[in-house]
mmCIF file with all atom_site columns, C-alpha atoms in Angstrom:
data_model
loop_
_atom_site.group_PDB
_atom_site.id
_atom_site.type_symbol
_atom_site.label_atom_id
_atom_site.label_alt_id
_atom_site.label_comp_id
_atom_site.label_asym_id
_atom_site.label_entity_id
_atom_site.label_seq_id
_atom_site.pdbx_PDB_ins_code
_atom_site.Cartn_x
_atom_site.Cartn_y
_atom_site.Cartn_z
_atom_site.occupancy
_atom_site.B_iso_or_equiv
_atom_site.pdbx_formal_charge
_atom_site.auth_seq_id
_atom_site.auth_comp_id
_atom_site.auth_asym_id
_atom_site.auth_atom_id
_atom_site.pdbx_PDB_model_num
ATOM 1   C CA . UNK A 1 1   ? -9.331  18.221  13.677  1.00 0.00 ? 14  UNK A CA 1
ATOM 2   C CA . UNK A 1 2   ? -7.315  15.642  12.032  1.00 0.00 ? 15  UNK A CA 1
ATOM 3   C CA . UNK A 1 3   ? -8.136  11.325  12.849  1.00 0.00 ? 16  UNK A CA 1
ATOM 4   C CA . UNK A 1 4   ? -6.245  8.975   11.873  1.00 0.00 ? 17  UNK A CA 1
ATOM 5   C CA . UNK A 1 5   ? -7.915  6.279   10.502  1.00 0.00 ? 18  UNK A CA 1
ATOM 6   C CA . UNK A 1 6   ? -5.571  2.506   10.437  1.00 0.00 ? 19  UNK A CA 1
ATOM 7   C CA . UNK A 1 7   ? -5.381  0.250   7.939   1.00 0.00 ? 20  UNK A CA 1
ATOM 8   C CA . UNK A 1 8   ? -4.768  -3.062  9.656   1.00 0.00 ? 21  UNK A CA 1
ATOM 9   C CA . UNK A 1 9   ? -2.983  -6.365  8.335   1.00 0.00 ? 22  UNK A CA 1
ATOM 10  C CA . UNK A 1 10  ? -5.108  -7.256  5.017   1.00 0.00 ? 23  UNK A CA 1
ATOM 11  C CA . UNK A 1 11  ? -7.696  -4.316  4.797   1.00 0.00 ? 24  UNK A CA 1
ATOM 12  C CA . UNK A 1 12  ? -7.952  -1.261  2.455   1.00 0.00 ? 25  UNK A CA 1
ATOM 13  C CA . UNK A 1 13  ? -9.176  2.143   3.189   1.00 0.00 ? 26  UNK A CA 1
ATOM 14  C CA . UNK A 1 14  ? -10.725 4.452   1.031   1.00 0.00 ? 27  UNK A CA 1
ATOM 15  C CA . UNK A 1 15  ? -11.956 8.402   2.090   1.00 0.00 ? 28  UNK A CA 1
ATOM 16  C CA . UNK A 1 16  ? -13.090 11.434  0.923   1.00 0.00 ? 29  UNK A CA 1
ATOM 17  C CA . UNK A 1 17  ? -12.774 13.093  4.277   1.00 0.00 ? 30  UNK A CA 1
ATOM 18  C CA . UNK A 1 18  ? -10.361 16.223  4.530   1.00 0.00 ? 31  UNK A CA 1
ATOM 19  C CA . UNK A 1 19  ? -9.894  15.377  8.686   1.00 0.00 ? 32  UNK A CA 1
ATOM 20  C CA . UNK A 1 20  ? -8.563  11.687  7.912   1.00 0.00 ? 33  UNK A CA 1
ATOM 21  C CA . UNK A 1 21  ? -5.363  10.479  7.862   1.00 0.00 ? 34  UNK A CA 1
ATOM 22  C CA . UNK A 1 22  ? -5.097  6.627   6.454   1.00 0.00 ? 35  UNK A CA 1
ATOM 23  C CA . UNK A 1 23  ? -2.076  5.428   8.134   1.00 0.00 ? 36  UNK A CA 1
ATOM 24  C CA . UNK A 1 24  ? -0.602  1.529   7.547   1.00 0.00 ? 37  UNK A CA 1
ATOM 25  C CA . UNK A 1 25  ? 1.160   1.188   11.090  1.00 0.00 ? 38  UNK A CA 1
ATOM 26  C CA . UNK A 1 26  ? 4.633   -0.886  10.560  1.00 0.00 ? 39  UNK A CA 1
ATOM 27  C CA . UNK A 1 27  ? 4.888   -2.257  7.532   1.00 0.00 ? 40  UNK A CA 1
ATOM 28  C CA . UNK A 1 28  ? 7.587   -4.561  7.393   1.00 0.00 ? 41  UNK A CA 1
ATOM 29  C CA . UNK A 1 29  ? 6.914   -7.099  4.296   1.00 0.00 ? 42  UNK A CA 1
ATOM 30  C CA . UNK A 1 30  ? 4.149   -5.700  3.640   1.00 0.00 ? 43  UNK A CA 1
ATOM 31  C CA . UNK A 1 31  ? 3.264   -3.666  1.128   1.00 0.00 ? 44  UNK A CA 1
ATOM 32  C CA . UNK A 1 32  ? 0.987   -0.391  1.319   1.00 0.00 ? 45  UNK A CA 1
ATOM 33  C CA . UNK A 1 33  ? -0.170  0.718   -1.924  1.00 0.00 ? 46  UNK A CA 1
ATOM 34  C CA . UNK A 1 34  ? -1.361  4.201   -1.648  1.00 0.00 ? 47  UNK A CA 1
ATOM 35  C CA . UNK A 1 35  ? -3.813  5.915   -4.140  1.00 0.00 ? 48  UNK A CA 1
ATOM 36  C CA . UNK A 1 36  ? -5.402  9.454   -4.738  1.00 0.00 ? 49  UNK A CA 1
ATOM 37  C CA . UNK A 1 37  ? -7.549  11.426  -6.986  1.00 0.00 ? 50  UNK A CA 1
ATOM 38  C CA . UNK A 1 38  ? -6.459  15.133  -6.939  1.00 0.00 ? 51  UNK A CA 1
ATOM 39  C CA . UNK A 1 39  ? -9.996  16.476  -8.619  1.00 0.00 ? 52  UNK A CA 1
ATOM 40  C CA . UNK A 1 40  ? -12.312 14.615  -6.343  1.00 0.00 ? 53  UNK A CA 1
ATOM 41  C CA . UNK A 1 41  ? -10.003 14.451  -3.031  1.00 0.00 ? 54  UNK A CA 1
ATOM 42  C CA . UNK A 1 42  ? -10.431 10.567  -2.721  1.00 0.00 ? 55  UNK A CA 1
ATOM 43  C CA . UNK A 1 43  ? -7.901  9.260   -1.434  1.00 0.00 ? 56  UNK A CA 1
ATOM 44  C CA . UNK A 1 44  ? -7.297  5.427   -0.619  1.00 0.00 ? 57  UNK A CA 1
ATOM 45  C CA . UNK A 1 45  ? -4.959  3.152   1.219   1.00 0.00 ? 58  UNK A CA 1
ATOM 46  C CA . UNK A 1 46  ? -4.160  -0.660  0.974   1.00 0.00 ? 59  UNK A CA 1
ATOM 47  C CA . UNK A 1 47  ? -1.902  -2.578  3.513   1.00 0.00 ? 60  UNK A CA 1
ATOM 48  C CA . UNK A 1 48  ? -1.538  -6.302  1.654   1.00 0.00 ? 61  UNK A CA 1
ATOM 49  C CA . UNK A 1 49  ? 0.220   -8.865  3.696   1.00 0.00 ? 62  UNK A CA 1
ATOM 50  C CA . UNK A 1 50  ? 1.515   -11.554 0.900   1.00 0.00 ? 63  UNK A CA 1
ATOM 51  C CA . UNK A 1 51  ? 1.957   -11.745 -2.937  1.00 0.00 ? 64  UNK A CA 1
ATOM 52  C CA . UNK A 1 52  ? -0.285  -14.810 -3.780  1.00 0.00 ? 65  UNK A CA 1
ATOM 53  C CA . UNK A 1 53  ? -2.694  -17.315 -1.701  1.00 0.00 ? 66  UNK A CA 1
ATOM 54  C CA . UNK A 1 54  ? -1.266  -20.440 -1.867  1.00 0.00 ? 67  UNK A CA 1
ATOM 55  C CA . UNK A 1 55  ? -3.189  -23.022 -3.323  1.00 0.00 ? 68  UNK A CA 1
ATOM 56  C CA . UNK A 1 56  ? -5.890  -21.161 -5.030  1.00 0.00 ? 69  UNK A CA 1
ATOM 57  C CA . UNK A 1 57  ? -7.335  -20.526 -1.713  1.00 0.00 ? 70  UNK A CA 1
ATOM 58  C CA . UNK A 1 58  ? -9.126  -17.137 -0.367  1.00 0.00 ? 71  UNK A CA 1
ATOM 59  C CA . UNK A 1 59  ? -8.890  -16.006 -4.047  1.00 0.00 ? 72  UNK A CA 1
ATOM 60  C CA . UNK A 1 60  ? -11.040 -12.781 -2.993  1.00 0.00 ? 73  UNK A CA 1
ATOM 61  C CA . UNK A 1 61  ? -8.849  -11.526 -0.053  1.00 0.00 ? 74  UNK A CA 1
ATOM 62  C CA . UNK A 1 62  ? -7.175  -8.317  0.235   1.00 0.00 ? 75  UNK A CA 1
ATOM 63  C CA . UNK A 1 63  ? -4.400  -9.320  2.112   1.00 0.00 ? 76  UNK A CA 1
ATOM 64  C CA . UNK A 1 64  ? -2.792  -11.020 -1.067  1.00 0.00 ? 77  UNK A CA 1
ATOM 65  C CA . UNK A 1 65  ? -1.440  -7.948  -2.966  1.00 0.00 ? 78  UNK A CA 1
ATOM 66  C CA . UNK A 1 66  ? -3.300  -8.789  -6.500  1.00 0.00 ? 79  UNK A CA 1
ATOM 67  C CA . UNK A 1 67  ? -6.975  -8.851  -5.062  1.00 0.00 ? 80  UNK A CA 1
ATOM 68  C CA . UNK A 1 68  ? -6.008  -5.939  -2.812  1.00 0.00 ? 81  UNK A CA 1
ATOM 69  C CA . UNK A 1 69  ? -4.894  -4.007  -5.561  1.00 0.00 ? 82  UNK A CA 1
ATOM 70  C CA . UNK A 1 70  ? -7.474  -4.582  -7.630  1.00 0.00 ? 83  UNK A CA 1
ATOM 71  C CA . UNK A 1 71  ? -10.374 -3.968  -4.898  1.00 0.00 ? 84  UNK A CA 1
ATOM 72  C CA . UNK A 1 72  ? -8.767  -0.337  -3.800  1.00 0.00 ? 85  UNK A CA 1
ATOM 73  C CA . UNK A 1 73  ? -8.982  0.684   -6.976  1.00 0.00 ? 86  UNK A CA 1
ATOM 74  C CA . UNK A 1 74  ? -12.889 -0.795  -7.281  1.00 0.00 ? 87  UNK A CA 1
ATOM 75  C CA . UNK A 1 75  ? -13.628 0.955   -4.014  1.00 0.00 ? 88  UNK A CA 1
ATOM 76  C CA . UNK A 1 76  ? -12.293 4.188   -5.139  1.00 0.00 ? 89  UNK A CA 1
ATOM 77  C CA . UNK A 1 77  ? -14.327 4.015   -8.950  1.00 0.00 ? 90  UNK A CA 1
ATOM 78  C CA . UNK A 1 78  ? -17.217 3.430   -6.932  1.00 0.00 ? 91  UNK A CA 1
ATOM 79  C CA . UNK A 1 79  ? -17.006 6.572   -5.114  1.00 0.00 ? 92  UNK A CA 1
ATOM 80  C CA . UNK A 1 80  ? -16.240 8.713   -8.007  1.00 0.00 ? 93  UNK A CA 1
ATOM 81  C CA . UNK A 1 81  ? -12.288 8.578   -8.315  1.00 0.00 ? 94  UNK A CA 1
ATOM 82  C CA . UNK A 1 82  ? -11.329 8.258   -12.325 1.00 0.00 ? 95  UNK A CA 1
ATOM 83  C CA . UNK A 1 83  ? -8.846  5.270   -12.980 1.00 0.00 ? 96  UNK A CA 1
ATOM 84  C CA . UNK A 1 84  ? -6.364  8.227   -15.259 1.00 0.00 ? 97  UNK A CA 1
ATOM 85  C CA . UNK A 1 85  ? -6.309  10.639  -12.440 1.00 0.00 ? 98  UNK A CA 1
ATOM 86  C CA . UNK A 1 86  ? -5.159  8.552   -10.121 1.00 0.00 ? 99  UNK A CA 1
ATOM 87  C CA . UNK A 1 87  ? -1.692  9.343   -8.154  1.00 0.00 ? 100 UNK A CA 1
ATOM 88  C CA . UNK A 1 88  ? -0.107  6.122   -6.954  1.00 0.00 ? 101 UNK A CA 1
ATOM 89  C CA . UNK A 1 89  ? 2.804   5.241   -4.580  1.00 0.00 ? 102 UNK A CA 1
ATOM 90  C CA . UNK A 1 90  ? 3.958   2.080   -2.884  1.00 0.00 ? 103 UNK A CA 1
ATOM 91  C CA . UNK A 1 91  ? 6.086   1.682   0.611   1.00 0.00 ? 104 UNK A CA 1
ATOM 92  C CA . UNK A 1 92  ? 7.169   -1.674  2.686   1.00 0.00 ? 105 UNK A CA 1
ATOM 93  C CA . UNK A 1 93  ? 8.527   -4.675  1.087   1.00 0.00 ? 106 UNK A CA 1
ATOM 94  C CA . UNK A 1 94  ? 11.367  -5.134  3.415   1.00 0.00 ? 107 UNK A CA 1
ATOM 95  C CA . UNK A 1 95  ? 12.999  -8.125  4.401   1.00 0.00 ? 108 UNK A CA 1
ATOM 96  C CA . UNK A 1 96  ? 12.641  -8.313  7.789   1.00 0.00 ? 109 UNK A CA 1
ATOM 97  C CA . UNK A 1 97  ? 13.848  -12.361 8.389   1.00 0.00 ? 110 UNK A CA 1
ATOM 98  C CA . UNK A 1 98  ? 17.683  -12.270 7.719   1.00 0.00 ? 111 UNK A CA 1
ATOM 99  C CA . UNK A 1 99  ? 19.708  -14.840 8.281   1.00 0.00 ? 112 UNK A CA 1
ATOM 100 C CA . UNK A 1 100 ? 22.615  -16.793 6.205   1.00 0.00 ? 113 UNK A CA 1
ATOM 101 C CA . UNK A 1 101 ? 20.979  -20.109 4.607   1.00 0.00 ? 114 UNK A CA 1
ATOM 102 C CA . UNK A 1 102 ? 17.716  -18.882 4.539   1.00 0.00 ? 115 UNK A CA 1
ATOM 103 C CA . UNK A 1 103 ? 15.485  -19.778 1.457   1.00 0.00 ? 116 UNK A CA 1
ATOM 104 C CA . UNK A 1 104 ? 14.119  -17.131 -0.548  1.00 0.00 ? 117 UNK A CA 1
ATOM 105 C CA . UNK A 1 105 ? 10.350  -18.479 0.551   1.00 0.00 ? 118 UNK A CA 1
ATOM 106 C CA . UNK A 1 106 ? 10.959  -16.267 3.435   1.00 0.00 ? 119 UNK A CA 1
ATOM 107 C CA . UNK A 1 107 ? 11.857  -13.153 1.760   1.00 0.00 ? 120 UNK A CA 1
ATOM 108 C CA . UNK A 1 108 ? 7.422   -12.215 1.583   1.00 0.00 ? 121 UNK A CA 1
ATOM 109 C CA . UNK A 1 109 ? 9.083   -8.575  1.500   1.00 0.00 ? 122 UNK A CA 1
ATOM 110 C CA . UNK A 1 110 ? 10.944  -8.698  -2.169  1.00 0.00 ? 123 UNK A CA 1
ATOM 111 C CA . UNK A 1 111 ? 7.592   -11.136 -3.666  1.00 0.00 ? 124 UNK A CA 1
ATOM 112 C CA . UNK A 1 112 ? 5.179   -8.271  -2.058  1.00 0.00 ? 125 UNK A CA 1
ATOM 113 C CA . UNK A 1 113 ? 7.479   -5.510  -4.369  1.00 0.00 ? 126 UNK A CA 1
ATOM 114 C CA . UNK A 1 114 ? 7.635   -7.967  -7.456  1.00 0.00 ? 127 UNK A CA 1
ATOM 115 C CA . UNK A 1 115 ? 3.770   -8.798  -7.352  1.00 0.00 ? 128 UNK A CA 1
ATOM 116 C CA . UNK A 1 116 ? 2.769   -5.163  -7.071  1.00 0.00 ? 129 UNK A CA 1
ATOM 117 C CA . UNK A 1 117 ? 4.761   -4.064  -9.587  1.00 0.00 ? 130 UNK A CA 1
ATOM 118 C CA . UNK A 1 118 ? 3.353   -6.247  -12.070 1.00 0.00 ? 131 UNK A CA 1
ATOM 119 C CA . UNK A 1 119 ? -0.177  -5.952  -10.794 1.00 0.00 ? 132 UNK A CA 1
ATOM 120 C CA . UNK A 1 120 ? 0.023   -2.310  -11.693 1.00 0.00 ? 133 UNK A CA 1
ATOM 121 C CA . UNK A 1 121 ? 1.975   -2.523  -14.649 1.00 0.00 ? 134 UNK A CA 1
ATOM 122 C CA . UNK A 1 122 ? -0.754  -4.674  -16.077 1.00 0.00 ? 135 UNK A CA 1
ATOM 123 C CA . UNK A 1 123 ? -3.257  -2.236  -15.335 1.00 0.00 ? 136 UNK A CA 1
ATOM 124 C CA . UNK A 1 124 ? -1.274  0.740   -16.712 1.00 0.00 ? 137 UNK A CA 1
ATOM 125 C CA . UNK A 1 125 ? -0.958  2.172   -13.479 1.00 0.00 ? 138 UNK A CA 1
ATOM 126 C CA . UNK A 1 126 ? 2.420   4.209   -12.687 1.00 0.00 ? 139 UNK A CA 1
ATOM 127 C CA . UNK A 1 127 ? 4.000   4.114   -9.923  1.00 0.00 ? 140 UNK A CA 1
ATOM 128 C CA . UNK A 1 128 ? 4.766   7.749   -8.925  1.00 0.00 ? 141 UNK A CA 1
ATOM 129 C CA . UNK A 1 129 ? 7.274   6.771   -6.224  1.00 0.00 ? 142 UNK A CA 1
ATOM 130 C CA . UNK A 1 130 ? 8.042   4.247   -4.139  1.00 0.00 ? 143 UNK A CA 1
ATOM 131 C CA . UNK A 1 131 ? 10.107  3.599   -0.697  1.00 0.00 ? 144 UNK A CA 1
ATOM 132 C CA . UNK A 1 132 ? 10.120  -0.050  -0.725  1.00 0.00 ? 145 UNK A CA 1
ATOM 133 C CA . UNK A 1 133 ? 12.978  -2.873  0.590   1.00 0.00 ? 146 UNK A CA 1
ATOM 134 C CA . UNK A 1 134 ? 15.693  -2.493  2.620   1.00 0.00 ? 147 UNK A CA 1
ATOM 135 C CA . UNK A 1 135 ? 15.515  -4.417  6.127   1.00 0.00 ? 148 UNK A CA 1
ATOM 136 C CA . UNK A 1 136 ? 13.632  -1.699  8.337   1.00 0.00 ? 149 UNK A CA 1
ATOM 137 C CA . UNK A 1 137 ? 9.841   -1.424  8.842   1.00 0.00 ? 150 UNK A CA 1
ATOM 138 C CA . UNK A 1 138 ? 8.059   2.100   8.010   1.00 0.00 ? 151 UNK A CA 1
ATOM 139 C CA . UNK A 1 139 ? 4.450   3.471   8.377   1.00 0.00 ? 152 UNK A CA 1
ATOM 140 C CA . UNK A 1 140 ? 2.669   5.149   5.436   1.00 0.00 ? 153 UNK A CA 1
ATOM 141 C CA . UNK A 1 141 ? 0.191   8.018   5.909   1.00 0.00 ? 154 UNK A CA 1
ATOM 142 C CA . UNK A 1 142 ? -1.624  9.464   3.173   1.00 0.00 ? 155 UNK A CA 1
ATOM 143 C CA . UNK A 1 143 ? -3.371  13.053  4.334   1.00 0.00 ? 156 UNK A CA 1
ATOM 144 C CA . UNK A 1 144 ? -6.989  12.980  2.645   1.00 0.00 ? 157 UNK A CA 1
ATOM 145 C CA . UNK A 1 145 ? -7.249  16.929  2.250   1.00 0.00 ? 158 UNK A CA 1
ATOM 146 C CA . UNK A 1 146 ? -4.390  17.032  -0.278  1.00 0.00 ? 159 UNK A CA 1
ATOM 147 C CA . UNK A 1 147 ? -3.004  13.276  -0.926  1.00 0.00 ? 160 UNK A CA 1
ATOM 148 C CA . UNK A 1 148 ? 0.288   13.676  0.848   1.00 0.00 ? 161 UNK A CA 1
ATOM 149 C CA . UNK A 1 149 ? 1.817   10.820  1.150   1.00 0.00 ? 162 UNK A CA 1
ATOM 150 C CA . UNK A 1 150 ? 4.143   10.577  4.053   1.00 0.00 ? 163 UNK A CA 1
ATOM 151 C CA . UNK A 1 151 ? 6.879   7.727   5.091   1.00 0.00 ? 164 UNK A CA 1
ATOM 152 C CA . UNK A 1 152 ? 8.168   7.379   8.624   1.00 0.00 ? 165 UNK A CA 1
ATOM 153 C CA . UNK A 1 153 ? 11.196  4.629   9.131   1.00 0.00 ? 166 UNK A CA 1
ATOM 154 C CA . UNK A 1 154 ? 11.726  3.441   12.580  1.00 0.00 ? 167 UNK A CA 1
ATOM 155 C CA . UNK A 1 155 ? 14.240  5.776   13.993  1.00 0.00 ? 168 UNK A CA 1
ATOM 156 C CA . UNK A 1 156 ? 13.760  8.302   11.672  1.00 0.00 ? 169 UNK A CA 1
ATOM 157 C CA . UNK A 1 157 ? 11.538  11.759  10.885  1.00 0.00 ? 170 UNK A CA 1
ATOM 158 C CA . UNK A 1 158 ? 8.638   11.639  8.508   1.00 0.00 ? 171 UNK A CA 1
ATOM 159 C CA . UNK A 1 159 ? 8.976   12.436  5.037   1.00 0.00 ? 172 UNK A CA 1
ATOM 160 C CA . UNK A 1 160 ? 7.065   13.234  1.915   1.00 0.00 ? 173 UNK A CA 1
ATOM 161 C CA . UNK A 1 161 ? 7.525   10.540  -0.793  1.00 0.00 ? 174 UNK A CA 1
#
């Protein structure tokens, strides 16, 4: 029987269990960056919150997108994925305060995208596909017995990304 298991605000998930589901619930400007290993069925989830801490603060938190990337990946070397193997897609990121005259500080969604981008990019890490932007929240599900990766937009069906 399938359980899903949630990735809250800030936290990562990481399983080897063919019954989970790792699901980040409404991600709006967040961003969940999803991860799995195909040979060893590890599959692993992160649901980061913002791009940076601000003032060199928390520097070891995985709700800044850097760290969080950076300790998935950790957590999934540790048990026994391979860095190469890994199959890696990213959803959220949208800009979910609109309004005419707002400053750019507020828009966490497109700096989430940006910062993750580059994180990976520095690590060599491609980005196999991505549903990110936009103005509508989603939820991200990544099935642990095959590493489907699943998008569901708020008014809309659930789709394989």
């Amino acid at each position: 029987m399938e359980t899903s298991v949630g990735v809250g605000l800030g936290e990562i998930a990481v399983s080897q269990n063919r019954d989970e589901i790792l699901v980040a619930f409404g991600l709006g400007s967040c961003v969940g960056v999803g991860a799995y290993d195909p040979v060893k069925g590890i599959a692993g989830l992160l649901h980061a919150v913002l791009p940076e801490p601000l003032n060199g603060s928390d520097l070891t938190s995985t709700k800044y997108v850097g760290n969080g990337i950076n300790k998935l990946f950790e957590e999934m070397i540790s048990k026994g994925a391979v860095r190469e193997r890994l199959i890696v897609r990213m959803a959220g990121g949208a800009n979910m305060l609109t309004s005419p005259g707002l400053s750019k500080t507020f828009d966490i969604g497109t700096r989430n995208i940006a910062m993750a981008q580059n994180v990976l990019e520095k690590q060599k890490m491609k980005i196999v596909s991505q549903n990110v932007g936009g103005n509508i929240g989603r939820t991200f599900r990544i099935y642990v017995a095959d590493g489907k990766m699943t998008i569901r937009m708020i008014g809309e069906k659930e789709t394989v990304f």
